[in-house]
PDB file of C-alpha atoms in Angstrom:
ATOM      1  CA  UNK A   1     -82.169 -34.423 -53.411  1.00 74.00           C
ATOM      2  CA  UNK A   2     -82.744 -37.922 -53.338  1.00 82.00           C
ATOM      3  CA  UNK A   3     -82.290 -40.561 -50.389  1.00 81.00           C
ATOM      4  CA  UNK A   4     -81.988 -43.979 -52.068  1.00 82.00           C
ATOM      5  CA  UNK A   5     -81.943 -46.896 -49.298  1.00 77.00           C
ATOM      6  CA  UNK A   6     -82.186 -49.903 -51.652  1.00 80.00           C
ATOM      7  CA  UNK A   7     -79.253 -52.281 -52.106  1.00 79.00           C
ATOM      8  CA  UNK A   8     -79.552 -52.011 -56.438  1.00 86.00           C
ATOM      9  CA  UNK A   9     -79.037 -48.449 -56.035  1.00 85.00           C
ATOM     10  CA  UNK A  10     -74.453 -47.881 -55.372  1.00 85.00           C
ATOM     11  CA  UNK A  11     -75.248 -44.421 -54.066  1.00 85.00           C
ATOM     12  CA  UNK A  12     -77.246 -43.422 -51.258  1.00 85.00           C
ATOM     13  CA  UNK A  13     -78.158 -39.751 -52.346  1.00 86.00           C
ATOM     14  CA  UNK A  14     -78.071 -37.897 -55.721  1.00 86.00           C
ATOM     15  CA  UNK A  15     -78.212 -33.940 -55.587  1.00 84.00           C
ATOM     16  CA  UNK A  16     -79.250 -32.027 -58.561  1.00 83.00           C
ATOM     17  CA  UNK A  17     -77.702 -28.726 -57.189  1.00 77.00           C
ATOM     18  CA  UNK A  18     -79.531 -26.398 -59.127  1.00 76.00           C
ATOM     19  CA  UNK A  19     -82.725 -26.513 -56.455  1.00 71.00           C
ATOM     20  CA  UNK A  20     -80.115 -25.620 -53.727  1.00 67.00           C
ATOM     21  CA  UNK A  21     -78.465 -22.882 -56.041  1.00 59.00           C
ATOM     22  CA  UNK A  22     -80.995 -20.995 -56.903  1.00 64.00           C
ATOM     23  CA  UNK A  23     -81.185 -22.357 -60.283  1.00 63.00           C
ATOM     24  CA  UNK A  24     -79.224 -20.072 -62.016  1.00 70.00           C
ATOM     25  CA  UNK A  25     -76.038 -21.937 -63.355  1.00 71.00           C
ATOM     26  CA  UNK A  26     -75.447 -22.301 -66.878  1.00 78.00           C
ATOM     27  CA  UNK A  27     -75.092 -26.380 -66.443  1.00 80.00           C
ATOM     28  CA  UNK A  28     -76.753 -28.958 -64.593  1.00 81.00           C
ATOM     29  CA  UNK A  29     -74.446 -30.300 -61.909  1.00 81.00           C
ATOM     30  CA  UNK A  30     -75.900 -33.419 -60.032  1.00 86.00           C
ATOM     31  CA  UNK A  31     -73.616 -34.747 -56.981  1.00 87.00           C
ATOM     32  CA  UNK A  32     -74.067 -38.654 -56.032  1.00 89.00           C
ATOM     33  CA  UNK A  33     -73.241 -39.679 -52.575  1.00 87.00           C
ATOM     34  CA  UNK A  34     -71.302 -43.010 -51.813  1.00 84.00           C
ATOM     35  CA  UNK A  35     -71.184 -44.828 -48.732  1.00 78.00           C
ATOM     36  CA  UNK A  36     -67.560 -45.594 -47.190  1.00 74.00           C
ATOM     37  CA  UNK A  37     -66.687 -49.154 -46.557  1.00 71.00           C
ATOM     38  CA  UNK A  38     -67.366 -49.326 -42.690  1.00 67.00           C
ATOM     39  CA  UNK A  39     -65.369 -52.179 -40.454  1.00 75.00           C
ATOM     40  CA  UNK A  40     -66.269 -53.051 -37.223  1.00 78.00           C
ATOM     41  CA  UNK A  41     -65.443 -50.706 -34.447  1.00 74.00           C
ATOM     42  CA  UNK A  42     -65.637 -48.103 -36.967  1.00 69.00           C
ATOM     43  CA  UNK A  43     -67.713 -44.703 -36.422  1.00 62.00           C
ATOM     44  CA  UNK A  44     -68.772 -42.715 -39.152  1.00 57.00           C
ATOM     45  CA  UNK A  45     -68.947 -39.167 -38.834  1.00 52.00           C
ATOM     46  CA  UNK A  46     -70.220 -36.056 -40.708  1.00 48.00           C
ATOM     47  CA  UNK A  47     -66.628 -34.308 -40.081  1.00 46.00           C
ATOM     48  CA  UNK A  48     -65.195 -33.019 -43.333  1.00 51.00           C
ATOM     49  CA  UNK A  49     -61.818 -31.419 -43.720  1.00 50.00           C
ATOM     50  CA  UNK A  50     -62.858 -27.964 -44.631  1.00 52.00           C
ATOM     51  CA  UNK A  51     -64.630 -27.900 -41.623  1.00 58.00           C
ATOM     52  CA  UNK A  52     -61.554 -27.422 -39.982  1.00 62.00           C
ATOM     53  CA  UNK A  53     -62.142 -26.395 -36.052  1.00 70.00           C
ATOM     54  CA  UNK A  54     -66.024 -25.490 -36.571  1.00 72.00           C
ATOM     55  CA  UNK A  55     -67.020 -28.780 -34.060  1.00 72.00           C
ATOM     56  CA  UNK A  56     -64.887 -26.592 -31.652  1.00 78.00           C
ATOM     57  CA  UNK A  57     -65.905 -23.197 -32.669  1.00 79.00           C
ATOM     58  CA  UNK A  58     -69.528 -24.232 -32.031  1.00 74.00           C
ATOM     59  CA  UNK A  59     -68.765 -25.858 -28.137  1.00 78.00           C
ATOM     60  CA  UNK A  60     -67.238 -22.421 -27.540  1.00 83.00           C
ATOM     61  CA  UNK A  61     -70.004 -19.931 -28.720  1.00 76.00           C
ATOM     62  CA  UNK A  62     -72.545 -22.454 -26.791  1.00 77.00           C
ATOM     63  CA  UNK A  63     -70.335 -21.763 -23.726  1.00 83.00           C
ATOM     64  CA  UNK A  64     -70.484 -18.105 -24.605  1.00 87.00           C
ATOM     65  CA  UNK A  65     -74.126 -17.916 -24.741  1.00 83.00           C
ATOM     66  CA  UNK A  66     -76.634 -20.220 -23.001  1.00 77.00           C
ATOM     67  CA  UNK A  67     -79.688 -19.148 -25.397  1.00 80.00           C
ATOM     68  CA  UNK A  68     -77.785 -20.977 -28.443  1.00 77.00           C
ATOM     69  CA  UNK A  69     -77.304 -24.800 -28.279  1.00 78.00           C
ATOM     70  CA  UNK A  70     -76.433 -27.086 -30.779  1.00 77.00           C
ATOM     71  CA  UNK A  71     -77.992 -30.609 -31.107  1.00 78.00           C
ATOM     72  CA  UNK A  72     -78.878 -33.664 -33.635  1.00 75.00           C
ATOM     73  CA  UNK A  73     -76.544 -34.750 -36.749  1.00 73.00           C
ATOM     74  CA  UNK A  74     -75.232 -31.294 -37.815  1.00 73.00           C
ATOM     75  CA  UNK A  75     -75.039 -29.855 -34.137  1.00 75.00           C
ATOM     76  CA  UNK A  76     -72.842 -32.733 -32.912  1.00 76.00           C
ATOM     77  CA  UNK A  77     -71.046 -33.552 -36.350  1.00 72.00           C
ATOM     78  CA  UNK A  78     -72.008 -37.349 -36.103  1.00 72.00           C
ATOM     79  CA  UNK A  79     -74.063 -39.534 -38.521  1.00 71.00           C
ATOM     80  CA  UNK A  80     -76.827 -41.488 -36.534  1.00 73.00           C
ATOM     81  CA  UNK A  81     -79.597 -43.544 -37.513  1.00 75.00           C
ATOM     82  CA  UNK A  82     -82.415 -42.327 -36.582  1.00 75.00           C
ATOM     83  CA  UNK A  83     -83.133 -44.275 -33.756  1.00 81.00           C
ATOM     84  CA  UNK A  84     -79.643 -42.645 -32.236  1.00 83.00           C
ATOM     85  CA  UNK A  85     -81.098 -39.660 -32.946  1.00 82.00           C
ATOM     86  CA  UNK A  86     -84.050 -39.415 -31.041  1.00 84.00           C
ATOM     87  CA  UNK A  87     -82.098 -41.292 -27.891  1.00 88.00           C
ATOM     88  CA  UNK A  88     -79.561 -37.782 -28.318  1.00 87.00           C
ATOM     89  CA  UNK A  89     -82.104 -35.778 -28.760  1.00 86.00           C
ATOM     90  CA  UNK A  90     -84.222 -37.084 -25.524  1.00 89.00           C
ATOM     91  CA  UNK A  91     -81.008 -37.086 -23.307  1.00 91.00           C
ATOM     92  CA  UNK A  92     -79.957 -33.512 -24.480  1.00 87.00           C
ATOM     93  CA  UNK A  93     -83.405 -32.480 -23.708  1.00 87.00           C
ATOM     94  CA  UNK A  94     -83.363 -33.398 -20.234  1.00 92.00           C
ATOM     95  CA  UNK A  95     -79.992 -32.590 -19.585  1.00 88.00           C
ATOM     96  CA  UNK A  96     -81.511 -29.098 -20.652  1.00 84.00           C
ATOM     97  CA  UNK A  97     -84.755 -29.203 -19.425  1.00 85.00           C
ATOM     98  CA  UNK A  98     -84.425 -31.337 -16.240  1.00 81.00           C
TER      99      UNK A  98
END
């Protein structure tokens, strides 16, 4: 996988999924990543429509169990810069720790 941040490049990642299949496929099959046109006010978010009700299926087994908790990009579904990410990650952390 490659992150690609410059404004020449039209995609911002390109996946050659072989490396994350176990490299056994009979073709090559390389995925390139696009961003969405974003408007003001908008939010972008990792949500996908597979995903279905896993957000929700994740709050409830953290309920369930207060050893698991799920933080960051993937833990709350949303895309942040990384800046965001550290702030959520510092709150959650003392909202957890004290």
């Amino acid at each position: 996988m490659v992150n690609d941040t410059n404004r020449e490049t039209p995609h911002t990642r390109i996946i050659e999924h072989k490396h994350f299949e176990f490299g056994a496929q009979p073709k090559i099959v390389v995925t390139r990543e696009y961003p969405a046109a974003w408007e003001p006010g908008g939010r972008a978010l990792l949500r996908r429509q597979r995903c279905g009700q896993r957000p929700q299926q994740y709050a409830e087994k953290a309920a369930e169990d207060k050893m698991v908790l799920f933080g960051g990009r993937l833990g709350e579904y949303q895309c942040y810069d990384m800046d965001k990410v550290i702030a959520s990650a510092l709150a959650f952390a003392t909202q957890e720790l004290g």
